Amino acid sequence: MAKAATLPERERGVCCPPTIKVRPERVEGTTEILKALADPTRLQMAIALRDADQPVCVCDFTATFDLSQPTVSHHMARLREAGLVEVTKKGIWSFYRLRSDLPLGARRILEALG
Amino acid sequence: MAKAATLPERERGVCCPPTIKVRPERVEGTTEILKALADPTRLQMAIALRDADQPVCVCDFTATFDLSQPTVSHHMARLREAGLVEVTKKGIWSFYRLRSDLPLGARRILEALG
DNA sequence: ACAACGCATTGACGGTTGTCAATGGGTATG
DNA sequence: CATACCCATTGACAACCGTCAATGCGTTGT
């Protein structure tokens, strides 16, 4: 991550396209994860799930954030569609936790947060 | 990041709001960074800048991505407004690089990508 | 002076997003 | 059965986002 202090010498009309080393499919996947986390509510939900030692039920999030229940449910659905969390129903409650088979890339991003 | 396999026992009408340990201001800042990175083009731009050993000029990105020049300029502006990159003008060219005084949180997220 | 280049800004457009009210379905309790 | 609770889905709406065409401005070369 070191940067040269000097600026490159350039010639008019000649550009130097940087090499994109990330595979396109990976770009798309990473973007989806970032979009799922790029919301204050979902970010806090994801961090809470990451740090929780037990699955968290939806009513807890509804009690935590000043949002309507459908909105909380909507955010959980987005985290689920992004492949970040999984849900287990027990009685009336829905318990969420981070997916156990979380890809390494997703795990690294989650651990970089907070 | 370990999860208990068993689900908590719950009682109707009683919720257990998880403790949010992240400071609200930090949530907002992190969200802004994630929103800035949650686009395929900007993600690749940021990774390219992170891995570049020299500042990259805008025309290089314009040549790399199949997007109009205003769109590329717009994306660079968003990365700049998020505090991720800084620009130095030299002659006709604008060279971008990661901000030298990047906060630790932003740096950790960037290094978790790709 | 004039033309060419690099880049930012503006305006406009369709698509996406965050939010809520209303509704419905499933599960436990009286 | 009836009620209360938990949760997901739908529909609607304003706000935001990604993109391009057009324009403007500063710099360089002829």
Coordinates of C-alpha atoms (C1' of nucleotides) in Angstrom, one line a residue:
Chain A
M1 CA 0.0 0.0 0.0
A2 CA 3.0 2.3 -0.5
K3 CA 2.6 5.3 -2.8
A4 CA 5.3 7.1 -4.8
A5 CA 5.4 10.8 -4.0
T6 CA 6.2 11.7 -7.6
L7 CA 3.6 11.9 -10.3
P8 CA 4.1 9.8 -13.5
E9 CA 5.3 11.6 -16.7
R10 CA 2.5 11.4 -19.3
E11 CA 2.1 12.1 -23.0
R12 CA -1.0 13.6 -24.6
G13 CA -3.4 11.1 -26.0
V14 CA -1.7 8.2 -24.4
C15 CA -3.4 6.5 -21.4
C16 CA -2.1 3.7 -19.2
P17 CA -5.1 1.5 -18.3
P18 CA -4.3 -0.1 -14.9
T19 CA -4.5 -3.8 -14.8
I20 CA -7.6 -5.0 -13.1
K21 CA -6.5 -8.1 -11.2
V22 CA -9.9 -8.9 -9.6
R23 CA -12.0 -11.4 -11.5
P24 CA -15.3 -9.9 -12.8
E25 CA -17.4 -12.5 -11.0
R26 CA -15.7 -11.7 -7.8
V27 CA -16.3 -8.0 -8.3
E28 CA -20.0 -8.6 -8.7
G29 CA -20.2 -10.8 -5.5
T30 CA -18.2 -8.4 -3.4
T31 CA -20.4 -5.5 -4.6
E32 CA -23.5 -7.3 -3.5
I33 CA -22.0 -7.9 0.0
L34 CA -21.0 -4.2 0.2
K35 CA -24.4 -3.0 -0.9
A36 CA -26.0 -5.2 1.8
L37 CA -23.8 -3.7 4.4
A38 CA -24.0 -0.1 3.2
D39 CA -26.9 0.9 5.3
P40 CA -26.7 2.0 8.9
T41 CA -29.3 -0.4 10.2
R42 CA -28.0 -3.4 8.3
L43 CA -24.4 -2.6 9.3
Q44 CA -25.3 -2.6 13.0
M45 CA -27.4 -5.8 12.5
A46 CA -24.5 -7.6 10.8
I47 CA -22.0 -6.5 13.4
A48 CA -24.4 -7.5 16.2
L49 CA -24.7 -10.9 14.6
R50 CA -21.0 -11.2 14.1
D51 CA -20.3 -10.5 17.8
A52 CA -23.3 -12.4 19.2
D53 CA -22.6 -15.7 20.9
Q54 CA -26.2 -16.8 20.3
P55 CA -28.6 -16.3 17.4
V56 CA -30.6 -13.2 17.6
C57 CA -34.4 -13.1 17.0
V58 CA -36.1 -10.5 14.9
C59 CA -38.1 -9.0 17.7
D60 CA -34.9 -8.0 19.4
F61 CA -33.8 -6.0 16.4
T62 CA -37.3 -4.5 16.2
A63 CA -36.9 -3.4 19.8
T64 CA -33.4 -2.1 19.2
F65 CA -33.9 0.1 16.1
D66 CA -36.5 2.8 15.9
L67 CA -38.1 1.2 12.8
S68 CA -41.3 -0.5 12.0
Q69 CA -41.4 -4.3 12.1
P70 CA -41.8 -4.7 8.3
T71 CA -38.7 -2.5 7.7
V72 CA -36.6 -4.7 10.1
S73 CA -37.9 -7.7 8.3
H74 CA -37.0 -6.2 5.0
H75 CA -33.4 -5.5 6.1
M76 CA -33.0 -9.0 7.4
A77 CA -34.2 -10.3 4.0
R78 CA -31.6 -8.2 2.2
L79 CA -28.8 -9.6 4.4
R80 CA -30.2 -13.1 3.7
E81 CA -30.3 -12.5 -0.1
A82 CA -26.7 -11.3 0.1
G83 CA -25.8 -14.7 1.6
L84 CA -24.6 -13.2 4.8
V85 CA -27.1 -14.6 7.3
E86 CA -29.3 -17.6 7.7
V87 CA -32.5 -18.0 9.7
T88 CA -33.9 -20.7 11.9
K89 CA -37.5 -20.7 13.0
K90 CA -38.4 -21.9 16.5
G91 CA -42.0 -21.5 17.7
I92 CA -43.0 -18.0 17.0
W93 CA -39.6 -16.6 16.7
S94 CA -37.1 -16.3 13.8
F95 CA -33.5 -16.5 14.9
Y96 CA -30.8 -15.1 12.7
R97 CA -27.1 -15.8 12.7
L98 CA -24.2 -15.3 10.3
R99 CA -24.1 -18.1 7.7
S100 CA -21.8 -20.9 8.9
D101 CA -20.4 -21.4 5.4
L102 CA -19.6 -17.8 4.8
P103 CA -17.0 -17.3 2.0
L104 CA -13.6 -16.1 3.0
G105 CA -14.1 -12.8 1.2
A106 CA -17.3 -12.0 3.1
R107 CA -15.7 -13.0 6.4
R108 CA -12.8 -10.7 5.8
I109 CA -15.0 -7.8 5.1
L110 CA -17.2 -8.5 8.2
E111 CA -14.2 -8.6 10.4
A112 CA -12.9 -5.3 9.1
L113 CA -16.0 -3.5 10.3
G114 CA -16.7 -1.8 13.6
Chain B
M1 CA -17.1 -15.3 15.7
A2 CA -18.2 -18.6 17.2
K3 CA -21.9 -19.4 17.3
A4 CA -23.8 -21.6 19.7
A5 CA -25.7 -24.4 18.0
T6 CA -28.6 -24.1 20.4
L7 CA -31.3 -21.5 20.1
P8 CA -32.1 -19.3 23.1
E9 CA -35.2 -20.0 25.2
R10 CA -37.6 -17.1 24.9
E11 CA -40.7 -15.8 26.5
R12 CA -43.6 -14.2 24.7
G13 CA -43.6 -10.4 24.8
V14 CA -40.1 -10.2 26.2
C15 CA -37.3 -9.2 23.8
C16 CA -33.6 -9.0 24.4
P17 CA -32.3 -6.0 22.4
P18 CA -28.6 -6.8 21.6
T19 CA -26.1 -4.2 22.8
I20 CA -24.9 -2.0 20.0
K21 CA -21.3 -1.5 20.8
V22 CA -20.4 0.6 17.8
R23 CA -20.6 4.4 18.3
P24 CA -23.4 6.0 16.2
E25 CA -20.9 8.5 14.6
R26 CA -18.7 5.6 13.6
V27 CA -21.7 3.8 12.1
E28 CA -22.5 6.8 9.9
G29 CA -18.9 7.1 8.7
T30 CA -18.5 3.4 8.0
T31 CA -21.8 3.4 6.1
E32 CA -20.5 6.2 3.9
I33 CA -17.4 4.3 3.1
L34 CA -19.3 1.1 2.3
K35 CA -21.7 3.0 0.1
A36 CA -18.8 4.5 -1.8
L37 CA -17.4 1.1 -2.4
A38 CA -20.7 -0.7 -3.1
D39 CA -20.5 -0.2 -6.9
P40 CA -18.7 -2.4 -9.3
T41 CA -16.8 0.4 -11.0
R42 CA -15.8 2.2 -7.8
L43 CA -14.8 -1.0 -6.2
Q44 CA -12.4 -1.8 -9.0
M45 CA -11.2 1.8 -9.0
A46 CA -10.5 1.7 -5.2
I47 CA -8.7 -1.7 -5.5
A48 CA -6.6 -0.5 -8.4
L49 CA -5.6 2.6 -6.4
R50 CA -4.9 0.5 -3.4
D51 CA -2.6 -1.7 -5.4
A52 CA -1.0 0.9 -7.6
D53 CA 2.5 2.0 -6.9
Q54 CA 1.9 5.3 -8.6
P55 CA -1.1 7.7 -8.7
V56 CA -3.5 6.9 -11.5
C57 CA -4.9 9.5 -13.8
V58 CA -8.5 9.8 -14.7
C59 CA -8.0 9.1 -18.4
D60 CA -6.6 5.7 -17.5
F61 CA -9.8 4.8 -15.8
T62 CA -11.8 6.2 -18.7
A63 CA -9.8 3.9 -21.0
T64 CA -10.3 0.9 -18.7
F65 CA -14.0 0.9 -18.0
D66 CA -16.6 1.0 -20.7
L67 CA -18.2 4.2 -19.4
S68 CA -18.4 7.8 -20.5
Q69 CA -15.9 10.3 -19.2
P70 CA -18.5 12.1 -17.1
T71 CA -19.5 8.9 -15.4
V72 CA -15.9 8.1 -14.5
S73 CA -15.5 11.6 -13.2
H74 CA -18.7 11.2 -11.1
H75 CA -17.4 8.0 -9.6
M76 CA -14.1 9.6 -8.6
A77 CA -16.0 12.4 -7.0
R78 CA -17.9 10.0 -4.9
L79 CA -14.8 8.3 -3.7
R80 CA -13.3 11.7 -3.0
E81 CA -16.4 12.8 -1.0
A82 CA -16.2 9.6 1.0
G83 CA -12.7 10.6 2.0
L84 CA -11.1 7.6 0.4
V85 CA -9.0 9.3 -2.3
E86 CA -7.2 12.6 -3.0
V87 CA -6.4 14.2 -6.3
T88 CA -3.4 16.1 -7.6
K89 CA -3.5 18.0 -10.8
K90 CA -0.5 18.2 -13.0
G91 CA -0.8 19.9 -16.4
I92 CA -3.9 18.6 -18.0
W93 CA -4.1 15.4 -15.9
S94 CA -5.7 14.7 -12.6
F95 CA -3.9 11.9 -10.7
Y96 CA -5.8 10.1 -8.0
R97 CA -4.4 8.1 -5.1
L98 CA -5.6 6.7 -1.8
R99 CA -5.6 9.4 0.9
S100 CA -2.4 9.3 2.8
D101 CA -4.2 10.1 6.1
L102 CA -6.8 7.3 5.7
P103 CA -8.4 6.4 9.0
L104 CA -7.7 3.0 10.3
G105 CA -11.3 1.8 9.8
A106 CA -11.2 2.7 6.1
R107 CA -7.8 1.1 5.6
R108 CA -9.0 -2.1 7.2
I109 CA -12.0 -2.3 4.9
L110 CA -10.0 -1.6 1.8
E111 CA -7.5 -4.3 2.7
A112 CA -10.3 -6.8 3.2
L113 CA -11.4 -6.4 -0.5
G114 CA -10.3 -8.3 -3.5
Chain C
dA1 C1' -4.8 32.9 -31.9
dC2 C1' -6.5 28.5 -32.6
dA3 C1' -7.3 23.8 -32.0
dA4 C1' -6.9 19.6 -29.3
dC5 C1' -6.9 17.4 -25.0
dG6 C1' -8.3 16.2 -20.0
dC7 C1' -11.6 16.8 -16.7
dA8 C1' -15.6 18.7 -13.9
dT9 C1' -20.3 20.2 -13.8
dT10 C1' -25.1 20.4 -15.1
dG11 C1' -29.4 18.5 -16.5
dA12 C1' -32.2 14.7 -17.5
dC13 C1' -33.8 9.9 -17.3
dG14 C1' -35.0 5.2 -15.6
dG15 C1' -33.9 2.1 -11.9
dT16 C1' -33.1 1.1 -7.2
dT17 C1' -33.7 1.9 -2.2
dG18 C1' -35.5 2.8 2.6
dT19 C1' -39.6 3.4 4.8
dC20 C1' -44.3 2.7 6.4
dA21 C1' -49.4 1.1 6.5
dA22 C1' -52.1 -2.7 5.6
dT23 C1' -52.6 -7.5 5.3
dG24 C1' -52.1 -12.4 6.0
dG25 C1' -50.2 -16.6 7.9
dG26 C1' -48.4 -19.4 11.5
dT27 C1' -48.0 -20.5 16.5
dA28 C1' -48.9 -20.3 21.2
dT29 C1' -52.1 -19.2 25.2
dG30 C1' -56.7 -18.6 27.5
Chain D
dC1 C1' -62.6 -21.2 19.2
dA2 C1' -60.8 -16.7 20.1
dT3 C1' -57.1 -13.9 21.1
dA4 C1' -52.5 -12.3 21.2
dC5 C1' -48.0 -12.5 19.5
dC6 C1' -44.2 -12.9 15.8
dC7 C1' -43.0 -12.3 11.3
dA8 C1' -43.1 -12.0 6.1
dT9 C1' -45.2 -10.0 2.0
dT10 C1' -47.4 -6.5 -0.7
dG11 C1' -48.2 -1.9 -2.3
dA12 C1' -47.1 2.8 -2.3
dC13 C1' -44.1 6.8 -2.2
dA14 C1' -40.2 10.0 -1.8
dA15 C1' -35.4 9.9 -2.1
dC16 C1' -31.3 8.5 -4.0
dC17 C1' -28.2 6.4 -7.6
dG18 C1' -25.8 5.2 -12.1
dT19 C1' -25.6 6.7 -16.6
dC20 C1' -25.1 9.7 -20.6
dA21 C1' -25.3 14.1 -23.7
dA22 C1' -24.2 18.7 -23.6
dT23 C1' -21.5 22.3 -21.9
dG24 C1' -17.7 24.9 -19.9
dC25 C1' -13.0 25.6 -18.2
dG26 C1' -8.1 25.3 -17.9
dT27 C1' -3.8 23.6 -20.2
dT28 C1' -0.9 22.3 -23.9
dG29 C1' 0.7 22.2 -28.6
dT30 C1' 0.7 24.2 -33.5

